[in-house]
Amino acid sequence: MTMQSRQNADLGVTRGQQIIASGTGAVLSTLLVTPLDVVKIRLQAQVKKPIGGAKQHYNRGGHFNGVLDAILKISRTEGITKLYSGLIPTLVMFVPSTILYLTAYDQLKYVMGYKYETSSTFVPVVAGCIAKVYAVSIINPLELIRTKMLSQPLTFKEIYGCVRTAVQDGGVLSLWRGWGPTVLRDAPFACIMWFNFEILKARLMKAFHQEEVTFPVSFASAAIAGVIAAFFTNPFDVVKTHRQIELGEMDALKDKKKHPSSTWLIMRRIYTQSGMRGLYSGFAPRVGRITPALAIMLSSYEVGKVFFKQYNEKHPR
């Protein structure tokens, strides 16, 4: 029996069934929370000062005073459809990213011999961290383009121009701009989230005397775990947004030394300019996005695996 066959036997589902379960959750969560993602990035972008006098397009509706105010102003000045700007690249990025992330997490977790009744919570922490870094590294160029589209009302032609300028100025590796703060945000987020998710899921299953995870149990576990993880990692999310918005603006820098780009220097600059409020800008819409998105995504995935596992037991090959 091959390693892949042993892993799938341990999970009770095939690799293809894992892909279907994770992809379904990714599509559902994306359709629900894209407007909140737009608002989150606009709120974070407005605390970023223009580089080298570059014109800011992402605050054309004026200053946003919170989530509801941003939704109303964007809808009034740019149209309701702008709340779904970047939907296509979000789907193109988020669906494969989620599939890579969740399937890699499960494979790693079970290769490490995890059983929720007896195993240490150290296993999901390590598996979640490795799986997230793996997925982020592959998807980062698409994430960069999506962030640019959400922060400014740009056409695909203008986005292509930004990408071409970035590649000409900084090489192909410029497409991985924001990888550092993204990993610093997502790796700890994955560790904190999976740590809490697996504990909460196991305890709720035990409390309700369940042998298989149900939608309510996984939904509640994911929502609580997501809020906790989002709180501790929001400053890195703000830095990531700032760095990726600079795509195509590097030609405006006359003196790069005056505009430090390391994660910690940007974080210090934001704190100096706006205090903790700046580092936690966009936190409300981020939590509003993460809570339902993560809950729907993981619930759909967990319930999907249970469905396929039961199907496979009734229809053995």
PDB file of C-alpha atoms in Angstrom:
ATOM      1  CA  MET A   1       0.000   0.000   0.000  1.00  0.00           C
ATOM      2  CA  THR A   2       1.375   3.421  -0.963  1.00  0.00           C
ATOM      3  CA  MET A   3       1.803   6.339   1.442  1.00  0.00           C
ATOM      4  CA  GLN A   4      -1.071   8.187  -0.238  1.00  0.00           C
ATOM      5  CA  SER A   5      -3.325   5.130   0.083  1.00  0.00           C
ATOM      6  CA  ARG A   6      -2.466   4.756   3.790  1.00  0.00           C
ATOM      7  CA  GLN A   7      -3.165   8.444   4.393  1.00  0.00           C
ATOM      8  CA  ASN A   8      -6.517   8.303   2.620  1.00  0.00           C
ATOM      9  CA  ALA A   9      -7.414   5.109   4.467  1.00  0.00           C
ATOM     10  CA  ASP A  10      -6.710   6.833   7.784  1.00  0.00           C
ATOM     11  CA  LEU A  11      -8.902   9.768   6.769  1.00  0.00           C
ATOM     12  CA  GLY A  12     -11.662   7.529   5.448  1.00  0.00           C
ATOM     13  CA  VAL A  13     -11.969   9.616   2.274  1.00  0.00           C
ATOM     14  CA  THR A  14     -10.159   9.820  -1.033  1.00  0.00           C
ATOM     15  CA  ARG A  15      -8.038  12.759  -2.165  1.00  0.00           C
ATOM     16  CA  GLY A  16     -10.690  13.715  -4.716  1.00  0.00           C
ATOM     17  CA  GLN A  17     -13.383  13.736  -2.019  1.00  0.00           C
ATOM     18  CA  GLN A  18     -11.197  15.980   0.111  1.00  0.00           C
ATOM     19  CA  ILE A  19     -10.875  18.385  -2.817  1.00  0.00           C
ATOM     20  CA  ILE A  20     -14.646  18.466  -3.370  1.00  0.00           C
ATOM     21  CA  ALA A  21     -15.378  19.052   0.330  1.00  0.00           C
ATOM     22  CA  SER A  22     -12.787  21.815   0.752  1.00  0.00           C
ATOM     23  CA  GLY A  23     -13.595  23.485  -2.592  1.00  0.00           C
ATOM     24  CA  THR A  24     -17.315  23.661  -1.801  1.00  0.00           C
ATOM     25  CA  GLY A  25     -16.648  25.392   1.499  1.00  0.00           C
ATOM     26  CA  ALA A  26     -14.264  27.835  -0.163  1.00  0.00           C
ATOM     27  CA  VAL A  27     -16.820  28.905  -2.791  1.00  0.00           C
ATOM     28  CA  LEU A  28     -19.637  29.364  -0.266  1.00  0.00           C
ATOM     29  CA  SER A  29     -17.538  31.407   2.140  1.00  0.00           C
ATOM     30  CA  THR A  30     -16.102  33.591  -0.650  1.00  0.00           C
ATOM     31  CA  LEU A  31     -19.518  34.563  -1.996  1.00  0.00           C
ATOM     32  CA  LEU A  32     -20.674  35.518   1.495  1.00  0.00           C
ATOM     33  CA  VAL A  33     -17.768  37.616   2.743  1.00  0.00           C
ATOM     34  CA  THR A  34     -16.210  39.344  -0.293  1.00  0.00           C
ATOM     35  CA  PRO A  35     -17.895  42.719   0.524  1.00  0.00           C
ATOM     36  CA  LEU A  36     -16.386  42.631   4.022  1.00  0.00           C
ATOM     37  CA  ASP A  37     -12.987  41.894   2.515  1.00  0.00           C
ATOM     38  CA  VAL A  38     -13.311  44.986   0.301  1.00  0.00           C
ATOM     39  CA  VAL A  39     -14.253  47.121   3.306  1.00  0.00           C
ATOM     40  CA  LYS A  40     -11.405  45.716   5.429  1.00  0.00           C
ATOM     41  CA  ILE A  41      -8.787  46.568   2.818  1.00  0.00           C
ATOM     42  CA  ARG A  42     -10.235  50.050   2.187  1.00  0.00           C
ATOM     43  CA  LEU A  43     -10.117  50.826   5.916  1.00  0.00           C
ATOM     44  CA  GLN A  44      -6.529  49.614   6.141  1.00  0.00           C
ATOM     45  CA  ALA A  45      -5.529  51.454   2.969  1.00  0.00           C
ATOM     46  CA  GLN A  46      -6.795  54.838   4.144  1.00  0.00           C
ATOM     47  CA  VAL A  47      -4.284  54.929   7.017  1.00  0.00           C
ATOM     48  CA  LYS A  48      -1.471  54.451   4.499  1.00  0.00           C
ATOM     49  CA  LYS A  49       0.051  57.682   3.212  1.00  0.00           C
ATOM     50  CA  PRO A  50       0.735  57.923  -0.549  1.00  0.00           C
ATOM     51  CA  ILE A  51       4.239  57.036  -1.735  1.00  0.00           C
ATOM     52  CA  GLY A  52       6.185  59.776  -3.482  1.00  0.00           C
ATOM     53  CA  GLY A  53       3.057  61.833  -4.068  1.00  0.00           C
ATOM     54  CA  ALA A  54       1.237  58.966  -5.795  1.00  0.00           C
ATOM     55  CA  LYS A  55      -2.485  59.627  -6.044  1.00  0.00           C
ATOM     56  CA  GLN A  56      -4.732  57.571  -3.781  1.00  0.00           C
ATOM     57  CA  HIS A  57      -7.776  56.181  -5.579  1.00  0.00           C
ATOM     58  CA  TYR A  58      -9.024  53.904  -2.858  1.00  0.00           C
ATOM     59  CA  ASN A  59     -10.561  56.673  -0.721  1.00  0.00           C
ATOM     60  CA  ARG A  60     -12.556  58.323  -3.494  1.00  0.00           C
ATOM     61  CA  GLY A  61     -15.708  58.023  -1.359  1.00  0.00           C
ATOM     62  CA  GLY A  62     -14.138  60.076   1.420  1.00  0.00           C
ATOM     63  CA  HIS A  63     -12.918  59.006   4.833  1.00  0.00           C
ATOM     64  CA  PHE A  64     -14.561  55.856   6.143  1.00  0.00           C
ATOM     65  CA  ASN A  65     -15.724  55.827   9.757  1.00  0.00           C
ATOM     66  CA  GLY A  66     -16.247  52.154  10.300  1.00  0.00           C
ATOM     67  CA  VAL A  67     -17.677  49.168   8.472  1.00  0.00           C
ATOM     68  CA  LEU A  68     -21.249  50.367   7.874  1.00  0.00           C
ATOM     69  CA  ASP A  69     -20.092  53.828   6.799  1.00  0.00           C
ATOM     70  CA  ALA A  70     -17.645  52.283   4.319  1.00  0.00           C
ATOM     71  CA  ILE A  71     -20.330  50.008   2.851  1.00  0.00           C
ATOM     72  CA  LEU A  72     -22.726  52.925   2.383  1.00  0.00           C
ATOM     73  CA  LYS A  73     -20.139  55.283   0.870  1.00  0.00           C
ATOM     74  CA  ILE A  74     -18.685  52.685  -1.499  1.00  0.00           C
ATOM     75  CA  SER A  75     -22.196  51.727  -2.636  1.00  0.00           C
ATOM     76  CA  ARG A  76     -23.206  55.359  -3.154  1.00  0.00           C
ATOM     77  CA  THR A  77     -20.088  56.674  -4.885  1.00  0.00           C
ATOM     78  CA  GLU A  78     -18.879  53.596  -6.774  1.00  0.00           C
ATOM     79  CA  GLY A  79     -21.907  51.342  -6.994  1.00  0.00           C
ATOM     80  CA  ILE A  80     -22.909  48.203  -5.152  1.00  0.00           C
ATOM     81  CA  THR A  81     -20.963  46.064  -7.615  1.00  0.00           C
ATOM     82  CA  LYS A  82     -17.708  47.529  -6.243  1.00  0.00           C
ATOM     83  CA  LEU A  83     -18.359  45.655  -3.018  1.00  0.00           C
ATOM     84  CA  TYR A  84     -17.731  42.568  -5.129  1.00  0.00           C
ATOM     85  CA  SER A  85     -14.683  43.931  -6.910  1.00  0.00           C
ATOM     86  CA  GLY A  86     -12.018  41.290  -6.990  1.00  0.00           C
ATOM     87  CA  LEU A  87     -14.562  38.462  -6.688  1.00  0.00           C
ATOM     88  CA  ILE A  88     -13.165  36.557  -9.662  1.00  0.00           C
ATOM     89  CA  PRO A  89      -9.498  36.737  -8.553  1.00  0.00           C
ATOM     90  CA  THR A  90     -10.659  35.957  -5.023  1.00  0.00           C
ATOM     91  CA  LEU A  91     -12.356  32.786  -6.224  1.00  0.00           C
ATOM     92  CA  VAL A  92      -9.388  31.941  -8.439  1.00  0.00           C
ATOM     93  CA  MET A  93      -7.065  32.405  -5.459  1.00  0.00           C
ATOM     94  CA  PHE A  94      -9.149  31.247  -2.520  1.00  0.00           C
ATOM     95  CA  VAL A  95     -10.535  27.990  -3.896  1.00  0.00           C
ATOM     96  CA  PRO A  96      -7.165  26.398  -4.822  1.00  0.00           C
ATOM     97  CA  SER A  97      -5.562  27.950  -1.734  1.00  0.00           C
ATOM     98  CA  THR A  98      -8.193  26.397   0.520  1.00  0.00           C
ATOM     99  CA  ILE A  99      -7.895  23.037  -1.212  1.00  0.00           C
ATOM    100  CA  LEU A 100      -4.110  23.078  -0.826  1.00  0.00           C
ATOM    101  CA  TYR A 101      -4.317  24.247   2.778  1.00  0.00           C
ATOM    102  CA  LEU A 102      -6.974  21.898   4.142  1.00  0.00           C
ATOM    103  CA  THR A 103      -5.865  18.775   2.316  1.00  0.00           C
ATOM    104  CA  ALA A 104      -2.229  19.393   3.268  1.00  0.00           C
ATOM    105  CA  TYR A 105      -3.253  19.975   6.894  1.00  0.00           C
ATOM    106  CA  ASP A 106      -5.209  16.750   7.109  1.00  0.00           C
ATOM    107  CA  GLN A 107      -2.520  14.712   5.385  1.00  0.00           C
ATOM    108  CA  LEU A 108       0.192  16.104   7.677  1.00  0.00           C
ATOM    109  CA  LYS A 109      -1.938  15.678  10.775  1.00  0.00           C
ATOM    110  CA  TYR A 110      -2.655  12.029  10.129  1.00  0.00           C
ATOM    111  CA  VAL A 111       0.879  11.256   8.955  1.00  0.00           C
ATOM    112  CA  MET A 112       1.897  12.501  12.404  1.00  0.00           C
ATOM    113  CA  GLY A 113      -0.584  10.030  13.905  1.00  0.00           C
ATOM    114  CA  TYR A 114      -3.094  12.517  15.306  1.00  0.00           C
ATOM    115  CA  LYS A 115      -6.174  11.176  17.076  1.00  0.00           C
ATOM    116  CA  TYR A 116      -8.343  13.778  18.793  1.00  0.00           C
ATOM    117  CA  GLU A 117      -9.062  11.535  21.787  1.00  0.00           C
ATOM    118  CA  THR A 118      -5.417  10.997  22.769  1.00  0.00           C
ATOM    119  CA  SER A 119      -2.994  13.125  20.744  1.00  0.00           C
ATOM    120  CA  SER A 120      -1.256  16.271  21.869  1.00  0.00           C
ATOM    121  CA  THR A 121      -2.455  19.627  20.503  1.00  0.00           C
ATOM    122  CA  PHE A 122       1.138  20.085  19.325  1.00  0.00           C
ATOM    123  CA  VAL A 123       0.325  18.014  16.222  1.00  0.00           C
ATOM    124  CA  PRO A 124      -2.381  20.288  14.722  1.00  0.00           C
ATOM    125  CA  VAL A 125      -0.278  23.352  15.538  1.00  0.00           C
ATOM    126  CA  VAL A 126       2.693  22.051  13.539  1.00  0.00           C
ATOM    127  CA  ALA A 127       0.563  20.625  10.736  1.00  0.00           C
ATOM    128  CA  GLY A 128      -1.463  23.833  10.409  1.00  0.00           C
ATOM    129  CA  CYS A 129       1.629  26.038  10.326  1.00  0.00           C
ATOM    130  CA  ILE A 130       3.400  23.977   7.652  1.00  0.00           C
ATOM    131  CA  ALA A 131       0.247  23.663   5.521  1.00  0.00           C
ATOM    132  CA  LYS A 132      -0.407  27.411   5.656  1.00  0.00           C
ATOM    133  CA  VAL A 133       3.154  28.398   4.691  1.00  0.00           C
ATOM    134  CA  TYR A 134       2.962  25.922   1.804  1.00  0.00           C
ATOM    135  CA  ALA A 135      -0.349  27.338   0.528  1.00  0.00           C
ATOM    136  CA  VAL A 136       0.686  30.988   0.988  1.00  0.00           C
ATOM    137  CA  SER A 137       3.939  30.506  -0.904  1.00  0.00           C
ATOM    138  CA  ILE A 138       2.129  29.121  -3.934  1.00  0.00           C
ATOM    139  CA  ILE A 139      -0.818  31.539  -3.967  1.00  0.00           C
ATOM    140  CA  ASN A 140       0.928  34.785  -2.931  1.00  0.00           C
ATOM    141  CA  PRO A 141       1.119  36.368  -6.451  1.00  0.00           C
ATOM    142  CA  LEU A 142      -2.660  35.983  -6.847  1.00  0.00           C
ATOM    143  CA  GLU A 143      -3.202  37.392  -3.353  1.00  0.00           C
ATOM    144  CA  LEU A 144      -1.097  40.407  -4.281  1.00  0.00           C
ATOM    145  CA  ILE A 145      -3.158  41.100  -7.417  1.00  0.00           C
ATOM    146  CA  ARG A 146      -6.421  40.600  -5.535  1.00  0.00           C
ATOM    147  CA  THR A 147      -5.377  43.069  -2.825  1.00  0.00           C
ATOM    148  CA  LYS A 148      -4.524  45.651  -5.470  1.00  0.00           C
ATOM    149  CA  MET A 149      -7.923  45.200  -7.120  1.00  0.00           C
ATOM    150  CA  LEU A 150      -9.788  45.496  -3.822  1.00  0.00           C
ATOM    151  CA  SER A 151      -7.911  48.624  -2.720  1.00  0.00           C
ATOM    152  CA  GLN A 152      -8.371  50.542  -5.999  1.00  0.00           C
ATOM    153  CA  PRO A 153     -11.086  50.441  -8.675  1.00  0.00           C
ATOM    154  CA  LEU A 154      -8.700  49.267 -11.412  1.00  0.00           C
ATOM    155  CA  THR A 155      -9.401  47.482 -14.685  1.00  0.00           C
ATOM    156  CA  PHE A 156      -7.663  44.237 -15.601  1.00  0.00           C
ATOM    157  CA  LYS A 157      -5.536  46.234 -18.059  1.00  0.00           C
ATOM    158  CA  GLU A 158      -4.402  48.585 -15.300  1.00  0.00           C
ATOM    159  CA  ILE A 159      -3.674  45.624 -13.017  1.00  0.00           C
ATOM    160  CA  TYR A 160      -1.570  44.091 -15.784  1.00  0.00           C
ATOM    161  CA  GLY A 161       0.322  47.392 -16.060  1.00  0.00           C
ATOM    162  CA  CYS A 162       1.023  47.380 -12.316  1.00  0.00           C
ATOM    163  CA  VAL A 163       2.280  43.797 -12.472  1.00  0.00           C
ATOM    164  CA  ARG A 164       4.471  44.532 -15.494  1.00  0.00           C
ATOM    165  CA  THR A 165       5.949  47.617 -13.817  1.00  0.00           C
ATOM    166  CA  ALA A 166       6.666  45.670 -10.640  1.00  0.00           C
ATOM    167  CA  VAL A 167       8.370  42.850 -12.551  1.00  0.00           C
ATOM    168  CA  GLN A 168      10.432  45.308 -14.613  1.00  0.00           C
ATOM    169  CA  ASP A 169      11.568  47.213 -11.520  1.00  0.00           C
ATOM    170  CA  GLY A 170      12.002  44.377  -9.042  1.00  0.00           C
ATOM    171  CA  GLY A 171      12.059  41.156 -11.030  1.00  0.00           C
ATOM    172  CA  VAL A 172       9.728  38.185 -10.785  1.00  0.00           C
ATOM    173  CA  LEU A 173      10.252  37.985  -7.018  1.00  0.00           C
ATOM    174  CA  SER A 174       8.382  41.289  -6.691  1.00  0.00           C
ATOM    175  CA  LEU A 175       5.199  39.249  -7.244  1.00  0.00           C
ATOM    176  CA  TRP A 176       5.878  37.807  -3.801  1.00  0.00           C
ATOM    177  CA  ARG A 177       5.704  41.290  -2.246  1.00  0.00           C
ATOM    178  CA  GLY A 178       4.016  40.972   1.112  1.00  0.00           C
ATOM    179  CA  TRP A 179       5.013  37.302   1.492  1.00  0.00           C
ATOM    180  CA  GLY A 180       6.885  38.034   4.722  1.00  0.00           C
ATOM    181  CA  PRO A 181       4.064  39.795   6.597  1.00  0.00           C
ATOM    182  CA  THR A 182       1.560  37.364   5.055  1.00  0.00           C
ATOM    183  CA  VAL A 183       3.466  34.416   6.541  1.00  0.00           C
ATOM    184  CA  LEU A 184       3.939  36.295   9.819  1.00  0.00           C
ATOM    185  CA  ARG A 185       0.174  36.809   9.861  1.00  0.00           C
ATOM    186  CA  ASP A 186      -1.026  33.455   8.538  1.00  0.00           C
ATOM    187  CA  ALA A 187       1.416  31.028  10.168  1.00  0.00           C
ATOM    188  CA  PRO A 188       0.665  32.225  13.743  1.00  0.00           C
ATOM    189  CA  PHE A 189      -3.011  32.487  12.781  1.00  0.00           C
ATOM    190  CA  ALA A 190      -2.972  28.857  11.661  1.00  0.00           C
ATOM    191  CA  CYS A 191      -1.200  27.744  14.846  1.00  0.00           C
ATOM    192  CA  ILE A 192      -3.608  29.612  17.137  1.00  0.00           C
ATOM    193  CA  MET A 193      -6.699  28.706  15.115  1.00  0.00           C
ATOM    194  CA  TRP A 194      -6.037  24.968  14.769  1.00  0.00           C
ATOM    195  CA  PHE A 195      -4.947  24.729  18.409  1.00  0.00           C
ATOM    196  CA  ASN A 196      -8.272  26.169  19.592  1.00  0.00           C
ATOM    197  CA  PHE A 197     -10.382  24.543  16.870  1.00  0.00           C
ATOM    198  CA  GLU A 198      -9.265  20.995  17.609  1.00  0.00           C
ATOM    199  CA  ILE A 199      -9.647  21.473  21.370  1.00  0.00           C
ATOM    200  CA  LEU A 200     -13.105  23.044  21.080  1.00  0.00           C
ATOM    201  CA  LYS A 201     -14.273  20.474  18.527  1.00  0.00           C
ATOM    202  CA  ALA A 202     -13.126  17.542  20.675  1.00  0.00           C
ATOM    203  CA  ARG A 203     -14.703  18.945  23.838  1.00  0.00           C
ATOM    204  CA  LEU A 204     -18.009  19.755  22.150  1.00  0.00           C
ATOM    205  CA  MET A 205     -18.157  16.307  20.562  1.00  0.00           C
ATOM    206  CA  LYS A 206     -17.522  14.766  23.969  1.00  0.00           C
ATOM    207  CA  ALA A 207     -20.082  17.017  25.653  1.00  0.00           C
ATOM    208  CA  PHE A 208     -22.784  16.066  23.130  1.00  0.00           C
ATOM    209  CA  HIS A 209     -21.678  12.405  22.998  1.00  0.00           C
ATOM    210  CA  GLN A 210     -20.951  12.547  19.264  1.00  0.00           C
ATOM    211  CA  GLU A 211     -18.713  10.114  17.430  1.00  0.00           C
ATOM    212  CA  GLU A 212     -18.681  12.173  14.217  1.00  0.00           C
ATOM    213  CA  VAL A 213     -18.376  15.924  13.962  1.00  0.00           C
ATOM    214  CA  THR A 214     -21.569  17.823  13.091  1.00  0.00           C
ATOM    215  CA  PHE A 215     -22.126  21.164  11.375  1.00  0.00           C
ATOM    216  CA  PRO A 216     -23.064  23.104  14.583  1.00  0.00           C
ATOM    217  CA  VAL A 217     -20.030  21.763  16.473  1.00  0.00           C
ATOM    218  CA  SER A 218     -17.530  22.584  13.725  1.00  0.00           C
ATOM    219  CA  PHE A 219     -19.205  25.951  13.020  1.00  0.00           C
ATOM    220  CA  ALA A 220     -19.007  27.100  16.645  1.00  0.00           C
ATOM    221  CA  SER A 221     -15.461  25.779  17.089  1.00  0.00           C
ATOM    222  CA  ALA A 222     -14.192  27.486  13.935  1.00  0.00           C
ATOM    223  CA  ALA A 223     -15.911  30.806  14.691  1.00  0.00           C
ATOM    224  CA  ILE A 224     -14.466  31.082  18.206  1.00  0.00           C
ATOM    225  CA  ALA A 225     -11.018  29.915  17.113  1.00  0.00           C
ATOM    226  CA  GLY A 226     -11.031  32.402  14.225  1.00  0.00           C
ATOM    227  CA  VAL A 227     -11.826  35.409  16.407  1.00  0.00           C
ATOM    228  CA  ILE A 228      -9.029  34.541  18.846  1.00  0.00           C
ATOM    229  CA  ALA A 229      -6.483  34.070  16.057  1.00  0.00           C
ATOM    230  CA  ALA A 230      -7.566  37.240  14.226  1.00  0.00           C
ATOM    231  CA  PHE A 231      -7.013  39.386  17.304  1.00  0.00           C
ATOM    232  CA  PHE A 232      -3.389  38.362  17.755  1.00  0.00           C
ATOM    233  CA  THR A 233      -2.446  38.604  14.060  1.00  0.00           C
ATOM    234  CA  ASN A 234      -4.264  41.748  12.848  1.00  0.00           C
ATOM    235  CA  PRO A 235      -1.171  44.041  12.907  1.00  0.00           C
ATOM    236  CA  PHE A 236       0.558  41.763  10.394  1.00  0.00           C
ATOM    237  CA  ASP A 237      -2.530  41.874   8.191  1.00  0.00           C
ATOM    238  CA  VAL A 238      -2.333  45.675   8.121  1.00  0.00           C
ATOM    239  CA  VAL A 239       1.362  45.598   7.148  1.00  0.00           C
ATOM    240  CA  LYS A 240       0.674  43.018   4.440  1.00  0.00           C
ATOM    241  CA  THR A 241      -2.029  45.246   2.936  1.00  0.00           C
ATOM    242  CA  HIS A 242       0.269  48.295   2.956  1.00  0.00           C
ATOM    243  CA  ARG A 243       3.076  46.466   1.188  1.00  0.00           C
ATOM    244  CA  GLN A 244       0.883  44.923  -1.484  1.00  0.00           C
ATOM    245  CA  ILE A 245      -0.875  48.209  -2.278  1.00  0.00           C
ATOM    246  CA  GLU A 246       2.559  49.551  -3.262  1.00  0.00           C
ATOM    247  CA  LEU A 247       2.561  47.222  -6.289  1.00  0.00           C
ATOM    248  CA  GLY A 248       3.352  49.375  -9.326  1.00  0.00           C
ATOM    249  CA  GLU A 249       4.123  52.465  -7.225  1.00  0.00           C
ATOM    250  CA  MET A 250       7.833  51.849  -6.759  1.00  0.00           C
ATOM    251  CA  ASP A 251       8.668  54.160  -9.627  1.00  0.00           C
ATOM    252  CA  ALA A 252       7.351  56.991  -7.451  1.00  0.00           C
ATOM    253  CA  LEU A 253      10.066  56.398  -4.884  1.00  0.00           C
ATOM    254  CA  LYS A 254      12.904  58.856  -5.337  1.00  0.00           C
ATOM    255  CA  ASP A 255      14.646  57.796  -2.196  1.00  0.00           C
ATOM    256  CA  LYS A 256      13.795  54.307  -1.013  1.00  0.00           C
ATOM    257  CA  LYS A 257      15.690  54.846   2.239  1.00  0.00           C
ATOM    258  CA  LYS A 258      12.985  57.259   3.312  1.00  0.00           C
ATOM    259  CA  HIS A 259      10.350  54.567   2.867  1.00  0.00           C
ATOM    260  CA  PRO A 260      11.472  51.468   4.812  1.00  0.00           C
ATOM    261  CA  SER A 261       9.762  48.314   3.652  1.00  0.00           C
ATOM    262  CA  SER A 262      10.626  45.738   6.315  1.00  0.00           C
ATOM    263  CA  THR A 263       7.671  44.385   8.260  1.00  0.00           C
ATOM    264  CA  TRP A 264       8.826  45.684  11.634  1.00  0.00           C
ATOM    265  CA  LEU A 265       9.739  49.167  10.344  1.00  0.00           C
ATOM    266  CA  ILE A 266       6.372  49.527   8.621  1.00  0.00           C
ATOM    267  CA  MET A 267       4.633  48.371  11.778  1.00  0.00           C
ATOM    268  CA  ARG A 268       6.563  50.917  13.831  1.00  0.00           C
ATOM    269  CA  ARG A 269       5.738  53.669  11.351  1.00  0.00           C
ATOM    270  CA  ILE A 270       2.031  52.813  11.467  1.00  0.00           C
ATOM    271  CA  TYR A 271       2.115  52.800  15.265  1.00  0.00           C
ATOM    272  CA  THR A 272       3.904  56.163  15.315  1.00  0.00           C
ATOM    273  CA  GLN A 273       1.395  57.724  12.930  1.00  0.00           C
ATOM    274  CA  SER A 274      -1.842  56.167  14.164  1.00  0.00           C
ATOM    275  CA  GLY A 275      -1.093  54.256  17.377  1.00  0.00           C
ATOM    276  CA  MET A 276      -2.724  50.913  18.147  1.00  0.00           C
ATOM    277  CA  ARG A 277      -5.785  52.076  16.233  1.00  0.00           C
ATOM    278  CA  GLY A 278      -3.708  51.998  13.048  1.00  0.00           C
ATOM    279  CA  LEU A 279      -2.393  48.494  13.727  1.00  0.00           C
ATOM    280  CA  TYR A 280      -5.950  47.309  14.349  1.00  0.00           C
ATOM    281  CA  SER A 281      -7.554  49.173  11.455  1.00  0.00           C
ATOM    282  CA  GLY A 282      -9.868  46.855   9.587  1.00  0.00           C
ATOM    283  CA  PHE A 283     -10.136  44.527  12.587  1.00  0.00           C
ATOM    284  CA  ALA A 284     -13.947  44.650  12.778  1.00  0.00           C
ATOM    285  CA  PRO A 285     -14.534  43.752   9.095  1.00  0.00           C
ATOM    286  CA  ARG A 286     -11.717  41.215   9.275  1.00  0.00           C
ATOM    287  CA  VAL A 287     -13.382  39.470  12.198  1.00  0.00           C
ATOM    288  CA  GLY A 288     -16.722  39.894  10.459  1.00  0.00           C
ATOM    289  CA  ARG A 289     -15.189  38.201   7.446  1.00  0.00           C
ATOM    290  CA  ILE A 290     -13.113  35.546   9.189  1.00  0.00           C
ATOM    291  CA  THR A 291     -15.809  34.352  11.582  1.00  0.00           C
ATOM    292  CA  PRO A 292     -18.459  33.326   9.021  1.00  0.00           C
ATOM    293  CA  ALA A 293     -15.901  32.465   6.321  1.00  0.00           C
ATOM    294  CA  LEU A 294     -13.852  30.167   8.525  1.00  0.00           C
ATOM    295  CA  ALA A 295     -16.933  28.683  10.147  1.00  0.00           C
ATOM    296  CA  ILE A 296     -18.617  27.928   6.813  1.00  0.00           C
ATOM    297  CA  MET A 297     -15.402  26.714   5.201  1.00  0.00           C
ATOM    298  CA  LEU A 298     -14.389  24.311   7.982  1.00  0.00           C
ATOM    299  CA  SER A 299     -17.949  23.183   8.686  1.00  0.00           C
ATOM    300  CA  SER A 300     -18.533  22.357   5.038  1.00  0.00           C
ATOM    301  CA  TYR A 301     -15.206  20.556   4.884  1.00  0.00           C
ATOM    302  CA  GLU A 302     -15.740  18.564   8.083  1.00  0.00           C
ATOM    303  CA  VAL A 303     -19.334  17.620   7.239  1.00  0.00           C
ATOM    304  CA  GLY A 304     -18.304  16.820   3.672  1.00  0.00           C
ATOM    305  CA  LYS A 305     -15.641  14.429   4.934  1.00  0.00           C
ATOM    306  CA  VAL A 306     -18.165  12.738   7.231  1.00  0.00           C
ATOM    307  CA  PHE A 307     -20.574  12.361   4.317  1.00  0.00           C
ATOM    308  CA  PHE A 308     -17.954  10.843   2.036  1.00  0.00           C
ATOM    309  CA  LYS A 309     -16.613   8.630   4.822  1.00  0.00           C
ATOM    310  CA  GLN A 310     -20.075   7.193   5.471  1.00  0.00           C
ATOM    311  CA  TYR A 311     -20.633   6.802   1.738  1.00  0.00           C
ATOM    312  CA  ASN A 312     -17.360   4.912   1.364  1.00  0.00           C
ATOM    313  CA  GLU A 313     -18.266   2.617   4.252  1.00  0.00           C
ATOM    314  CA  LYS A 314     -21.582   1.751   2.583  1.00  0.00           C
ATOM    315  CA  HIS A 315     -20.034   1.431  -0.874  1.00  0.00           C
ATOM    316  CA  PRO A 316     -16.585  -0.121  -0.359  1.00  0.00           C
ATOM    317  CA  ARG A 317     -14.409  -0.453  -3.405  1.00  0.00           C
TER     318      ARG A 317
END
